Coordinates of C-alpha atoms in Angstrom, one line a residue:
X1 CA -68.3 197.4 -10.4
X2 CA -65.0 198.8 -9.2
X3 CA -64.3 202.4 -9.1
X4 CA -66.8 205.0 -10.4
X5 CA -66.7 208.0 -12.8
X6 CA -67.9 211.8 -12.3
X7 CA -71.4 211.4 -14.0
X8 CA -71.2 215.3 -15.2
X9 CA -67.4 215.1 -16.6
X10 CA -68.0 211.5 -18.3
X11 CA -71.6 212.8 -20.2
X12 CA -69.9 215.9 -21.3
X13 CA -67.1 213.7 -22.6
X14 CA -69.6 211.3 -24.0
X15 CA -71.6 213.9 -25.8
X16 CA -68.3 215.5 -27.3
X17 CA -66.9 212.3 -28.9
X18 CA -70.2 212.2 -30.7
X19 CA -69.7 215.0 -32.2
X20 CA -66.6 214.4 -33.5
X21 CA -65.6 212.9 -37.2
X22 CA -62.3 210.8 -37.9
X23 CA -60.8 211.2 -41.4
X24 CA -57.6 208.4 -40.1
X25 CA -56.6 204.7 -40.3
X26 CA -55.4 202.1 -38.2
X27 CA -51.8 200.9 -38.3
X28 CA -49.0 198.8 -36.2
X29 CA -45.5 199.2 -36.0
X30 CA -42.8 198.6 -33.9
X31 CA -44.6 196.6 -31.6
X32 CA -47.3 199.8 -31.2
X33 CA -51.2 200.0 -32.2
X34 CA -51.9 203.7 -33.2
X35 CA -54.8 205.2 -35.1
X36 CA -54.9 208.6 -36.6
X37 CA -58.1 210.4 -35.4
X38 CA -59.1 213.6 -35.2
X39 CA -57.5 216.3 -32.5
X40 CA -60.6 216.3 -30.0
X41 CA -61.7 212.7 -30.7
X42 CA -58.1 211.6 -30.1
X43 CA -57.5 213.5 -26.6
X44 CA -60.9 212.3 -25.6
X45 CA -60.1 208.3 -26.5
X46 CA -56.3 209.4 -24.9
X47 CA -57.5 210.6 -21.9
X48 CA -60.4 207.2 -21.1
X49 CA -57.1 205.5 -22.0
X50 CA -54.2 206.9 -19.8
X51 CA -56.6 207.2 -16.7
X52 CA -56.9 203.4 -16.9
X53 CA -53.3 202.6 -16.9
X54 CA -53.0 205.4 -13.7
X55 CA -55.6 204.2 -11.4
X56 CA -58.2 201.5 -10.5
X57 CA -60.8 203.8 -9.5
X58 CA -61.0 204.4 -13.9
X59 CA -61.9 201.1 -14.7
X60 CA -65.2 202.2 -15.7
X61 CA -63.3 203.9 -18.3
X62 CA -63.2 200.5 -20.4
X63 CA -67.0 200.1 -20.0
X64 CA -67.4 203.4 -21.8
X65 CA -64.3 202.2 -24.4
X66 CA -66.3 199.6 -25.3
X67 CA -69.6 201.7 -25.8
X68 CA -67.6 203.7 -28.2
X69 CA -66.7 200.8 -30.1
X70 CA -70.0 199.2 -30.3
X71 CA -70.9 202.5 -31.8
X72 CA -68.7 202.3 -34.4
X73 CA -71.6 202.5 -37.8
X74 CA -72.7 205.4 -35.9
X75 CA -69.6 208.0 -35.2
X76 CA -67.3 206.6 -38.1
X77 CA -64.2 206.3 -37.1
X78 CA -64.3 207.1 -33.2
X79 CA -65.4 203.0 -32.7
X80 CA -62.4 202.2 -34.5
X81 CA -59.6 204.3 -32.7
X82 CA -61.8 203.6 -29.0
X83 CA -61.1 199.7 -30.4
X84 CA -57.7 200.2 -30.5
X85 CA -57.3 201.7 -27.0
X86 CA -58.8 199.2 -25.4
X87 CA -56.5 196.6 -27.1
X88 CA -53.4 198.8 -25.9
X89 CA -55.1 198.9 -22.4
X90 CA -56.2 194.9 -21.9
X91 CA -52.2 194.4 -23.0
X92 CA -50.7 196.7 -20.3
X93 CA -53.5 195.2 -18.1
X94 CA -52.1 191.2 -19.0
X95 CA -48.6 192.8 -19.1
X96 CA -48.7 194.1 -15.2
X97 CA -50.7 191.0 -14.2
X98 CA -53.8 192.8 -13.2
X99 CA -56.2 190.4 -14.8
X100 CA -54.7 187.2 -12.5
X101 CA -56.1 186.4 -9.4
X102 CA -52.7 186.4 -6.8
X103 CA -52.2 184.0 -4.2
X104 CA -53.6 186.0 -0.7
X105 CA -56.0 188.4 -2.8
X106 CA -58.7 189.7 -1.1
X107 CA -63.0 189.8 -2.2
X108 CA -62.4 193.0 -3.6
X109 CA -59.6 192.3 -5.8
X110 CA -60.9 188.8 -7.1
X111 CA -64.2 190.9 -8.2
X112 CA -62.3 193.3 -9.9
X113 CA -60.2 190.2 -11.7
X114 CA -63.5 188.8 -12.9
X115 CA -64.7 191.9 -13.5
X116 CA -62.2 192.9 -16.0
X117 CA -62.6 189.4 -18.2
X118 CA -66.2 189.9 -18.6
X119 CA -65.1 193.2 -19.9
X120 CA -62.2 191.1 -22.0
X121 CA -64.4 188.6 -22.9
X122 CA -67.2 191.8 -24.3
X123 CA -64.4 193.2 -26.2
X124 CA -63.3 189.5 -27.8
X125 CA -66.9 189.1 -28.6
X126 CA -67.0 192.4 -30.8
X127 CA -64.1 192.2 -32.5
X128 CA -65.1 188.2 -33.0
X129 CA -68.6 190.2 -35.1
X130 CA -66.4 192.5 -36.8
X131 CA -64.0 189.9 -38.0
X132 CA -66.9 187.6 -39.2
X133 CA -69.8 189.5 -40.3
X134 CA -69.9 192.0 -43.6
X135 CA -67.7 194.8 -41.6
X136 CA -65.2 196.8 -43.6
X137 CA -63.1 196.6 -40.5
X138 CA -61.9 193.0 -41.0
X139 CA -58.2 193.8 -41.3
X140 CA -58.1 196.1 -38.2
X141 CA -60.2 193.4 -36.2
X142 CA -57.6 190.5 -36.9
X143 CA -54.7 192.7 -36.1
X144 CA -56.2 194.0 -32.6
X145 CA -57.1 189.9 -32.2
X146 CA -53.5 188.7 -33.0
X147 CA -51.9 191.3 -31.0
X148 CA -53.8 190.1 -28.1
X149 CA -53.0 186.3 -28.6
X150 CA -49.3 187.9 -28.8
X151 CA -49.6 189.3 -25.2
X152 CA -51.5 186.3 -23.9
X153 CA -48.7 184.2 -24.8
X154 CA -45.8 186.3 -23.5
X155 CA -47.7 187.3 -20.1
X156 CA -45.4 185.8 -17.0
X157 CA -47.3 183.0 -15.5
X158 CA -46.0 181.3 -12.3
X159 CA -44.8 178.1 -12.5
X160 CA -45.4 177.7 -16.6
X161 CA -42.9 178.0 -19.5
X162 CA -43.9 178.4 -22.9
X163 CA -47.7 179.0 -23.3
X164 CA -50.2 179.8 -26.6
X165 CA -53.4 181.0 -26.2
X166 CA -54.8 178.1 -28.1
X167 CA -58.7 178.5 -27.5
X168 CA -58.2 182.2 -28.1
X169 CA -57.0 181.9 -31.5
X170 CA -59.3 178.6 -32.0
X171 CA -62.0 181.8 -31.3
X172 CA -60.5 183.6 -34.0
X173 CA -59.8 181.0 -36.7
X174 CA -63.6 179.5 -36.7
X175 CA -64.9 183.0 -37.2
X176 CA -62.6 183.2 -40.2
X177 CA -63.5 180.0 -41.6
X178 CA -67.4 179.8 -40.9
X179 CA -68.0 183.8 -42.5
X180 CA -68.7 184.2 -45.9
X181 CA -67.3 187.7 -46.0
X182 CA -63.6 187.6 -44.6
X183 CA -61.7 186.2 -48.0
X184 CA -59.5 189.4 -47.7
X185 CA -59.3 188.2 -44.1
X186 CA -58.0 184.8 -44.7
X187 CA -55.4 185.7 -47.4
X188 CA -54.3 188.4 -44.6
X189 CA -54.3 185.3 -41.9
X190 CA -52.3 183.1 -44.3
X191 CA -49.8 185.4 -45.8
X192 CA -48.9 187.6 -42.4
X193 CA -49.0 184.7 -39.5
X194 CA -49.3 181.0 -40.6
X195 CA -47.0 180.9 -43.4
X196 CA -44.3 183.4 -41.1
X197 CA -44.5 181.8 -37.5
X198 CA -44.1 178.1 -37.0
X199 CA -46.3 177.9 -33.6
X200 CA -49.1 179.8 -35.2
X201 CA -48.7 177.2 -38.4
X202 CA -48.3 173.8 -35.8
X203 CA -52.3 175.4 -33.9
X204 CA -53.7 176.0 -37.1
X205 CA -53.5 172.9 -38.4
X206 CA -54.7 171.7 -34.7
X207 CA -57.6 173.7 -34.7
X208 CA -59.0 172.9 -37.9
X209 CA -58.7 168.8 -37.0
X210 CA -60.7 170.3 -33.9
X211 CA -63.4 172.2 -35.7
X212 CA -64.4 169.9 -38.5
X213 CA -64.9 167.6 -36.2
X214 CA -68.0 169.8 -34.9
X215 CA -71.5 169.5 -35.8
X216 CA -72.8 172.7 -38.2
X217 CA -75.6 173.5 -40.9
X218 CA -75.7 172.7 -44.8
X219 CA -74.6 176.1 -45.6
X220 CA -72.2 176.9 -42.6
X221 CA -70.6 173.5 -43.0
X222 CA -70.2 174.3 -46.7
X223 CA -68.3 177.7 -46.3
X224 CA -66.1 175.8 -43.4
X225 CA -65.4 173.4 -46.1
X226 CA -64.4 176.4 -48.8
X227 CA -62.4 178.1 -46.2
X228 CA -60.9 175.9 -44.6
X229 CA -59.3 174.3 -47.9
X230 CA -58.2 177.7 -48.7
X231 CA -56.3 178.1 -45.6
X232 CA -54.3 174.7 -46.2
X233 CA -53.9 174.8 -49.2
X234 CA -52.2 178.2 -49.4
X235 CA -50.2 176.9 -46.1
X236 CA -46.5 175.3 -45.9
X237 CA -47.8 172.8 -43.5
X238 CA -44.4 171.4 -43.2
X239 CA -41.4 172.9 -42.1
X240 CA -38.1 172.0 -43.4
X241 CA -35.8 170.4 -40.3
X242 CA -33.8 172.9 -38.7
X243 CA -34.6 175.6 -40.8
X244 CA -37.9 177.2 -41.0
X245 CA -38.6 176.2 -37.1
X246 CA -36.9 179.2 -35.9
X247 CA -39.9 181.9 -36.3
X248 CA -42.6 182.1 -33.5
X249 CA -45.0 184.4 -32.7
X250 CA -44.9 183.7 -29.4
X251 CA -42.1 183.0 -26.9
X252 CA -40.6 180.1 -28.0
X253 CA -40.6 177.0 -25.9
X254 CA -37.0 176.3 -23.8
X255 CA -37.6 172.7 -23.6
X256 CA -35.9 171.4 -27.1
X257 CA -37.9 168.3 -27.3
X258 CA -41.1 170.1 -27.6
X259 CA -43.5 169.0 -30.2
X260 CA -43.5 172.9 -32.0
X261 CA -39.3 171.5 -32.8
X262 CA -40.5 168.1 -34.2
X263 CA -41.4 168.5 -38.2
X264 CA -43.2 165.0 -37.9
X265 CA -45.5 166.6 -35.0
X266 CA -46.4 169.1 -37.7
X267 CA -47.0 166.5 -40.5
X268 CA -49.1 164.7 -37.9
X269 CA -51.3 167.6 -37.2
X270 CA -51.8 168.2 -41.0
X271 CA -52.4 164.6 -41.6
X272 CA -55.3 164.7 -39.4
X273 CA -56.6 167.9 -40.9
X274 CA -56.5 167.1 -44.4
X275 CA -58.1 163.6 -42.8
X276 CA -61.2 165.8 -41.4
X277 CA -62.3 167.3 -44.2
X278 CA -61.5 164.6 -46.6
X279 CA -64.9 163.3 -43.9
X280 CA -67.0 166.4 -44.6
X281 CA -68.0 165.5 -48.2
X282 CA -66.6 167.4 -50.7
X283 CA -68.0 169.0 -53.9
X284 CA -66.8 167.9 -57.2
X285 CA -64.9 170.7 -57.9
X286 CA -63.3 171.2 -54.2
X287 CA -62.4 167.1 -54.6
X288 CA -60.6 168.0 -58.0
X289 CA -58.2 170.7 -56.2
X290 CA -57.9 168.5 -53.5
X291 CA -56.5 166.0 -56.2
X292 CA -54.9 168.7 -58.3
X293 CA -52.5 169.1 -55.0
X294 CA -51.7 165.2 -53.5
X295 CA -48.6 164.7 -55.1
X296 CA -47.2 168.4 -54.8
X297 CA -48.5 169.4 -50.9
X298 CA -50.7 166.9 -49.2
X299 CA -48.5 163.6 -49.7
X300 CA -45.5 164.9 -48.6
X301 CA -47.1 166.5 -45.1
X302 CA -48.5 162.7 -44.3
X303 CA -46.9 160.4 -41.8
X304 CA -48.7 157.3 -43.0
X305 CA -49.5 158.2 -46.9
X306 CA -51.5 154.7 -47.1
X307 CA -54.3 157.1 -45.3
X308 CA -54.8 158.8 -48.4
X309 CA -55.7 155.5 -50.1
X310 CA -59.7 155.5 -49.6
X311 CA -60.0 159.1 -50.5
X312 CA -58.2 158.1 -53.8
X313 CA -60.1 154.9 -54.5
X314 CA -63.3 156.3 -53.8
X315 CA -62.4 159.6 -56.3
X316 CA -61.3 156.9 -58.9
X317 CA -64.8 155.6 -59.0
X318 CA -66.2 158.9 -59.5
X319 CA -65.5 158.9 -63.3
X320 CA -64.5 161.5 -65.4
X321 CA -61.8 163.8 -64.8
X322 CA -62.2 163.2 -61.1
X323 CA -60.7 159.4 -62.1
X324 CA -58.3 160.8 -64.0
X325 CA -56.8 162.9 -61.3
X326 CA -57.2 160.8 -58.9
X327 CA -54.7 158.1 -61.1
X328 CA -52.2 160.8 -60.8
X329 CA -52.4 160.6 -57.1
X330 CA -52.3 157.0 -56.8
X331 CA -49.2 156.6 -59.5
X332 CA -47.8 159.1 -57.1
X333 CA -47.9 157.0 -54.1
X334 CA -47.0 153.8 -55.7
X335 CA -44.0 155.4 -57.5
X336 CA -42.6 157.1 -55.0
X337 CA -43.7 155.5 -51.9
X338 CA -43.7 152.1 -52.6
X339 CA -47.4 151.5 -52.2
X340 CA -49.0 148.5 -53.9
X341 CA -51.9 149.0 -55.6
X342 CA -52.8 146.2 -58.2
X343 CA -55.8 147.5 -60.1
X344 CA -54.0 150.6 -61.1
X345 CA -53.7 149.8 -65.1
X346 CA -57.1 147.6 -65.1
X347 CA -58.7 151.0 -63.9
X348 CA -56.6 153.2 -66.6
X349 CA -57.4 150.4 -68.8
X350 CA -61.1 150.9 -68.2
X351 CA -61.0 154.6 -68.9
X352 CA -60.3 154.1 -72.8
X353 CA -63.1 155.4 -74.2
X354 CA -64.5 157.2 -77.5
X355 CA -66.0 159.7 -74.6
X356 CA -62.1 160.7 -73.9
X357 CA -61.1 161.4 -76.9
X358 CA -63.9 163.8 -77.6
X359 CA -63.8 164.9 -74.5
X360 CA -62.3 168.8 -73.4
X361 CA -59.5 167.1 -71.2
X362 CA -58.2 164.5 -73.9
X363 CA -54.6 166.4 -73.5
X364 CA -54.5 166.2 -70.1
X365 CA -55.3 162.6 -70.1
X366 CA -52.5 161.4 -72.7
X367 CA -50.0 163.9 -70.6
X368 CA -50.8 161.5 -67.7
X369 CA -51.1 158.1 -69.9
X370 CA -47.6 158.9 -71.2
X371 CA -46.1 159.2 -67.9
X372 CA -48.2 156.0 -66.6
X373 CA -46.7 154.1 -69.3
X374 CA -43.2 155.3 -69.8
X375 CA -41.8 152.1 -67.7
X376 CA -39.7 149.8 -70.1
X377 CA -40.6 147.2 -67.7
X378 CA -44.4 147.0 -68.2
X379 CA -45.6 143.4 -70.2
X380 CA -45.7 143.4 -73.5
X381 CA -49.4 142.0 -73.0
X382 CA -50.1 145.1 -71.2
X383 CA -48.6 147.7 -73.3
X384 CA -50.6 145.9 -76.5
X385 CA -53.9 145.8 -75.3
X386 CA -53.5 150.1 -74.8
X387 CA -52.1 150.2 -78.3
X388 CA -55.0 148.2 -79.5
X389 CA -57.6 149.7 -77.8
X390 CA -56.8 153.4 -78.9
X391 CA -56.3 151.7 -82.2
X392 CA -59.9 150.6 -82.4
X393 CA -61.3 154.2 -80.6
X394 CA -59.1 156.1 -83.3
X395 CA -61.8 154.7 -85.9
X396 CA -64.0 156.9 -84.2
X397 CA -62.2 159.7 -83.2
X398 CA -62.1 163.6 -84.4
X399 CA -58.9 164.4 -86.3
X400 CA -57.6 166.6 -84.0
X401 CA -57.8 163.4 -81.4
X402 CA -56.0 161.0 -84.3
X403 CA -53.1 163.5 -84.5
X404 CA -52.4 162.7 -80.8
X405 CA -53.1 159.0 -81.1
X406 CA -50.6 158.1 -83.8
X407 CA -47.6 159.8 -83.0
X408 CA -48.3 158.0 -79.0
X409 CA -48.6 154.7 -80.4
X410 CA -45.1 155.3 -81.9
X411 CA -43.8 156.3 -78.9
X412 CA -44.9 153.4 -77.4
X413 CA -43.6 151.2 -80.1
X414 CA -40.4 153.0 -80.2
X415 CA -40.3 151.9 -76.4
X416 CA -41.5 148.5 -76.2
X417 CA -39.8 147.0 -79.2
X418 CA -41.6 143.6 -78.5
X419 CA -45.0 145.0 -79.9
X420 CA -43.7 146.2 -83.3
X421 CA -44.6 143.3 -84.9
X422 CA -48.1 143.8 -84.3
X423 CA -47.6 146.7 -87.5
X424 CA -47.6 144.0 -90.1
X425 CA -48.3 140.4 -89.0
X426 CA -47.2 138.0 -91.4
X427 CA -49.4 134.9 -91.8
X428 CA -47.5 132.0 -91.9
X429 CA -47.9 128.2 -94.1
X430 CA -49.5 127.6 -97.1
X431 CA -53.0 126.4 -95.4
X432 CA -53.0 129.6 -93.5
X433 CA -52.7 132.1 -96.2
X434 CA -55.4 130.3 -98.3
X435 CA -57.7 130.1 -95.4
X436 CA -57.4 134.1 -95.3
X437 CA -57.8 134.7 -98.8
X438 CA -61.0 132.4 -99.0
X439 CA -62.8 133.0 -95.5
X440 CA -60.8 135.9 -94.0
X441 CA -60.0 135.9 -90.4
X442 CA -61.8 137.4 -87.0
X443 CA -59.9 139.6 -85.3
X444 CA -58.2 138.1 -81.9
X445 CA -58.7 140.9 -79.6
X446 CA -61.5 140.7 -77.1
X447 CA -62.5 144.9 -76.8
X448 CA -64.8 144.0 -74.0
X449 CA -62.0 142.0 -72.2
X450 CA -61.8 144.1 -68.8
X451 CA -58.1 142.7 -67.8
X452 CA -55.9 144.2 -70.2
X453 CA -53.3 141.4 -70.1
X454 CA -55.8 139.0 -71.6
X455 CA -57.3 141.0 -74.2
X456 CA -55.7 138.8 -76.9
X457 CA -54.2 142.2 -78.3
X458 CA -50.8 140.8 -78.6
X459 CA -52.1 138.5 -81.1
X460 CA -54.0 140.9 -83.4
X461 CA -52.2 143.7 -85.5
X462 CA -52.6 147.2 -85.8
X463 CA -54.6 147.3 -88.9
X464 CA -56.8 150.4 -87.8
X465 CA -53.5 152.2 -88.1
X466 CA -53.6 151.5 -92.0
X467 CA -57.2 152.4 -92.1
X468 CA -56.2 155.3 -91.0
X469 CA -53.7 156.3 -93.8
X470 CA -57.0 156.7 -95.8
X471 CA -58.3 159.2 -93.9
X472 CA -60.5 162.2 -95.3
X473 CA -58.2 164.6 -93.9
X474 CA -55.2 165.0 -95.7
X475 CA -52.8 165.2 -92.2
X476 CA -54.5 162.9 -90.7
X477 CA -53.7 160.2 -93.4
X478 CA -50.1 161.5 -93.9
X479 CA -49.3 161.1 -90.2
X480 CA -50.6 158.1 -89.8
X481 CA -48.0 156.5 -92.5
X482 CA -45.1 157.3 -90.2
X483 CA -46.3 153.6 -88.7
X484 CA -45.8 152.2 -92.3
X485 CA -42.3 153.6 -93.0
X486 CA -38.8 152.8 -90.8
X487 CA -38.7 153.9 -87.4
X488 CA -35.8 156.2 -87.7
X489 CA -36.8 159.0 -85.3
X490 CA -36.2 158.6 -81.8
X491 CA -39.5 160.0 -80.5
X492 CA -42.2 162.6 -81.2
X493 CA -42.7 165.5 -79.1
X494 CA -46.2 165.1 -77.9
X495 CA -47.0 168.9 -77.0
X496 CA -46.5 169.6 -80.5
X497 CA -49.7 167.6 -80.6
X498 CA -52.0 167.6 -77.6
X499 CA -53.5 171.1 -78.4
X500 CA -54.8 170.6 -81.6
X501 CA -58.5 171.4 -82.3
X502 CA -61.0 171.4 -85.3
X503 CA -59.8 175.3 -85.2
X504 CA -56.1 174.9 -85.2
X505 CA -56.5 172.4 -87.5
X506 CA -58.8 174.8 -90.0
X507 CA -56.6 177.3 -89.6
X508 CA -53.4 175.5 -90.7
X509 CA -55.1 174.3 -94.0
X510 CA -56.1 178.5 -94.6
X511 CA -52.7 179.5 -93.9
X512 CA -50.8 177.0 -96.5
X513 CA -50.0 178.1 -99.8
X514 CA -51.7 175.9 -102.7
X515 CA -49.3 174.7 -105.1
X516 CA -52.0 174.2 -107.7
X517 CA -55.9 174.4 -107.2
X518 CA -57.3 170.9 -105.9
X519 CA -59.2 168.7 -108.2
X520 CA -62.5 167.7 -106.9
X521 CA -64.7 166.6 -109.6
X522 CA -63.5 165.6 -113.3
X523 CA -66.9 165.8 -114.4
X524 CA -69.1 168.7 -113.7
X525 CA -72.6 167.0 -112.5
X526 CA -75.7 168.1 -113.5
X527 CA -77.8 166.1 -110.5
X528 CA -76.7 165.2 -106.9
X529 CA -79.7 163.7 -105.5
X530 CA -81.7 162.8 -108.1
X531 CA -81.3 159.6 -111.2
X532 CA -79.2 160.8 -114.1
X533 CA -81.2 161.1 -117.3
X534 CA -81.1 158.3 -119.8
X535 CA -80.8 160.2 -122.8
X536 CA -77.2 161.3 -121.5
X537 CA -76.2 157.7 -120.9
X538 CA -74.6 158.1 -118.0
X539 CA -74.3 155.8 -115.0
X540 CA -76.2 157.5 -111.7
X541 CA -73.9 158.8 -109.0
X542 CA -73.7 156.2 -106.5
X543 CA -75.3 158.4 -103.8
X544 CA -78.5 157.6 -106.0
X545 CA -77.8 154.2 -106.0
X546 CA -77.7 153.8 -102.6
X547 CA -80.2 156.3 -100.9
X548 CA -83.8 157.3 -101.9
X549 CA -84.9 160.8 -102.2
X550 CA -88.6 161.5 -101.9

């Protein structure tokens, strides 16, 4: 161990910095780490401190630094401020170049070299604990560990140019990601470095490719998973060309043609992390924020967007809202990257269900199906078999899923002019009309029909519609007679719809003032459920006549 200290003069200095309280905090400015201790406890850390940076033979000094700090749940704040000494020391120690071996350097001053890393390495390790375990100290930790990936990076190395400390910060990032306590310390990580500097964005995205990659446990794997999304998807991953590729944390490379200048090295770098823990098996509800962001933030960062294909096909066939979102992504793609994806309305087709329009995410849903269907190029075929379909499911629906359902269907109408005849099919010759009056007709469309261009649909008419205009709820039965009348509006406003509930619905009847009282019964009766007297000569009701009450 080089150099030695008086034993006396360093356990008298020990025994005093026990002693000692610290009422201050940690803080850096103007490229300085300072911490406010208290007036003995700060000349003691300021003396171990200045005696490094004077001679070798003080060395020891950063093994007693670094007892200090290990100390810390023991003399409050004295770990803390002895922390941030040695961080100012192992900087002025990378700065002069007194942890590099030179060329010519003798036994004595290679051990010293090594020497002073294991002592590096000791202090990495226990800011690495604080930064990742339950400590308080989580903000102070990543601050002391940046600043030293700063200093790394800018140190003068012979024969080298521009240089990050990339399995330094690797060091810092997976005990970021893999800790369940450092939330404050990722939202720190995210807001202060990644989303600021460009190099520390470009290894980022580099390092998590690296680490999911890695082999972990159920439950670290899991909060890797959590994090790591966190992290992305609270990060720019792609720069803007020739504007935000001016920041670095580091010294910036000379060489123009570096990969940190490229913005499609960066998208490649994110495509590849976004790709890793697509691999790691998401949970249901990390796979639906994953969806929730395609078209807005992962899309855009991809330099071959077909990759995101299986990741979409294989959420589609989750069911649920998982399908639904992932429709969004794959419309996405194929409107605004030209891929070709054939089974895109079968699927949507398949997803008509009574189960939708019961179900919490029904506005949603039509909010999508509107924009899926919006082309005035679709087939006719197509565009009947959804106006039949929800037709049919209307028969079945609540009220508050009806009032969304009509005013949609004459949307579509309004758009597709070809399918308006399907309001009122007129049956033509003689033969024909006396067939229907005798026998009737079945209907021609096939609701099991998967394919929704041969569901027959643009055959059949929309007679559910006028089903509907009998309704038990009065505004359900006068909105759907908008189909009956002339088209003269343009188009309905579907968010004055998509937000109704039995409760809004309630409410609007309580709130309307009443004209006149409603009839409801011309007759008072004097039974319900039982079989009217015959003295009173009256028929029974015909909830008697069809039901038997025991």
């Amino acid at each position: 161990m080089p150099g030695t200290l008086d034993s006396s003069s360093s356990s008298k200095k020990r025994k005093r910095g026990h002693a000692i309280e610290s009422t201050g905090t940690v803080r850096e400015g103007a490229g300085n780490l300072t911490c406010d201790a208290g007036d003995d406890n700060a000349q003691l850390l300021f003396q171990l401190e200045s005696q490094i940076t004077q001679s070798r033979r003080y060395y020891n000094n950063i093994a007693t630094l670094l007892a200090i700090s290990r100390d810390d749940g023991k003399q409050g704040g004295e770990g803390l401020a002895a922390a941030v000494s040695l961080c100012r020391v192992f900087c002025r120690l990378m700065v002069n170049g007194n942890m590099s071996v030179t060329k010519g350097a003798n036994d004595a001053e290679v051990t010293m070299v090594h020497w002073l890393k294991e002592r590096y390495d000791d202090y990495l390790e226990l800011l690495l604990a604080a930064l990742g375990g339950p400590s308080i100290r989580k903000d102070t930790a990543l601050m002391l560990l940046m600043r030293l990936v700063k200093d790394e990076g800018n140190r003068p190395r012979a024969g080298q140019g521009h240089f990050f400390p990339a399995k330094l910060y690797s060091r810092i990032l997976q005990a970021v990601l893999e800790s369940q306590h450092a939330s404050e310390a990722t939202d720190e990580l995210v807001q202060k470095y990644i989303t600021k500097y460009v190099d520390i964005r470009f290894y980022t995205l580099a390092t998590i490719h690296e680490l999911a990659t890695e082999g972990r446990g159920s439950e670290v794997l899991q909060t890797f998973t959590s994090n790591a999304l966190s992290v992305l998807s609270l990060t720019h991953t792609a720069p803007s060309p020739g504007n935000d590729i001016d920041r670095f944390y580091v010294n910036p490379p000379a060489n123009s043609k570096n990969q940190l200048y490229l913005v499609r090295a960066y998208k490649k770098q994110a495509q590849k992390a976004w790709l890793a823990l697509f691999k790691l098996g998401l949970s249901k509800e990390q796979r639906k924020n994953v969806l929730s962001m395609i078209s807005s933030r992962i899309a855009p960062c991809f330099v071959r967007v077909e990759l995101l294909m299986d990741f979409l096909i294989d959420s589609l066939n989750s069911g649920g809202s998982t399908s639904l979102l992932a429709l969004s992504g794959l419309f996405y793609l194929i409107q605004e990257k030209n891929l070709d994806y054939p089974m895109f309305y079968p699927k949507l087709y398949s997803m008509l269900s009574v189960g939708v329009l019961h179900s919490r995410h029904r506005s949603r849903f039509f909010r999508l199906l509107d924009i899926f269907l919006a082309s005035t190029h679709l087939p006719a075929a197509l565009v009947a078999s959804f106006i039949k379909k929800l037709s049919r499911l209307s028969l079945q629906a609540p009220p508050s899923a009806i009032v969304v359902v009509v005013p949609w269907i004459y949307n579509l109408l309004k758009r597709h002019p070809t399918c308006t005849f399907m309001v009122h099919r007129e049956v033509q010759g003689e033969d024909k009309i006396e067939e229907l009056g005798n026998k009737g007709m079945d209907d021609p469309f096939n609701m099991s029909e998967e394919d929704p261009m041969k569901t027959g649909a643009i055959c059949s008419s929309l007679w559910e519609v006028q089903m509907l205009q009998t309704h038990y709820h009065p505004n359900v039965a006068t909105l759907a007679r908008i189909i009956s009348e002339q088209f003269t509006k343009h188009a309905y406003n579907m968010e004055d719809f998509l937000d109704h509930s039995y409760s809004s619905m309630l409410d609007a009847e309580f709130s309307k003032d009443s004209r006149k009282p409603p009839v409801v019964e011309h007759v008072i009766p004097t039974t319900i459920f039982t079989a009217y007297n015959t003295e009173t000569a009256l028929d029974d009701r015909l909830l008697v006549k069809m039901w038997h009450f025991t």
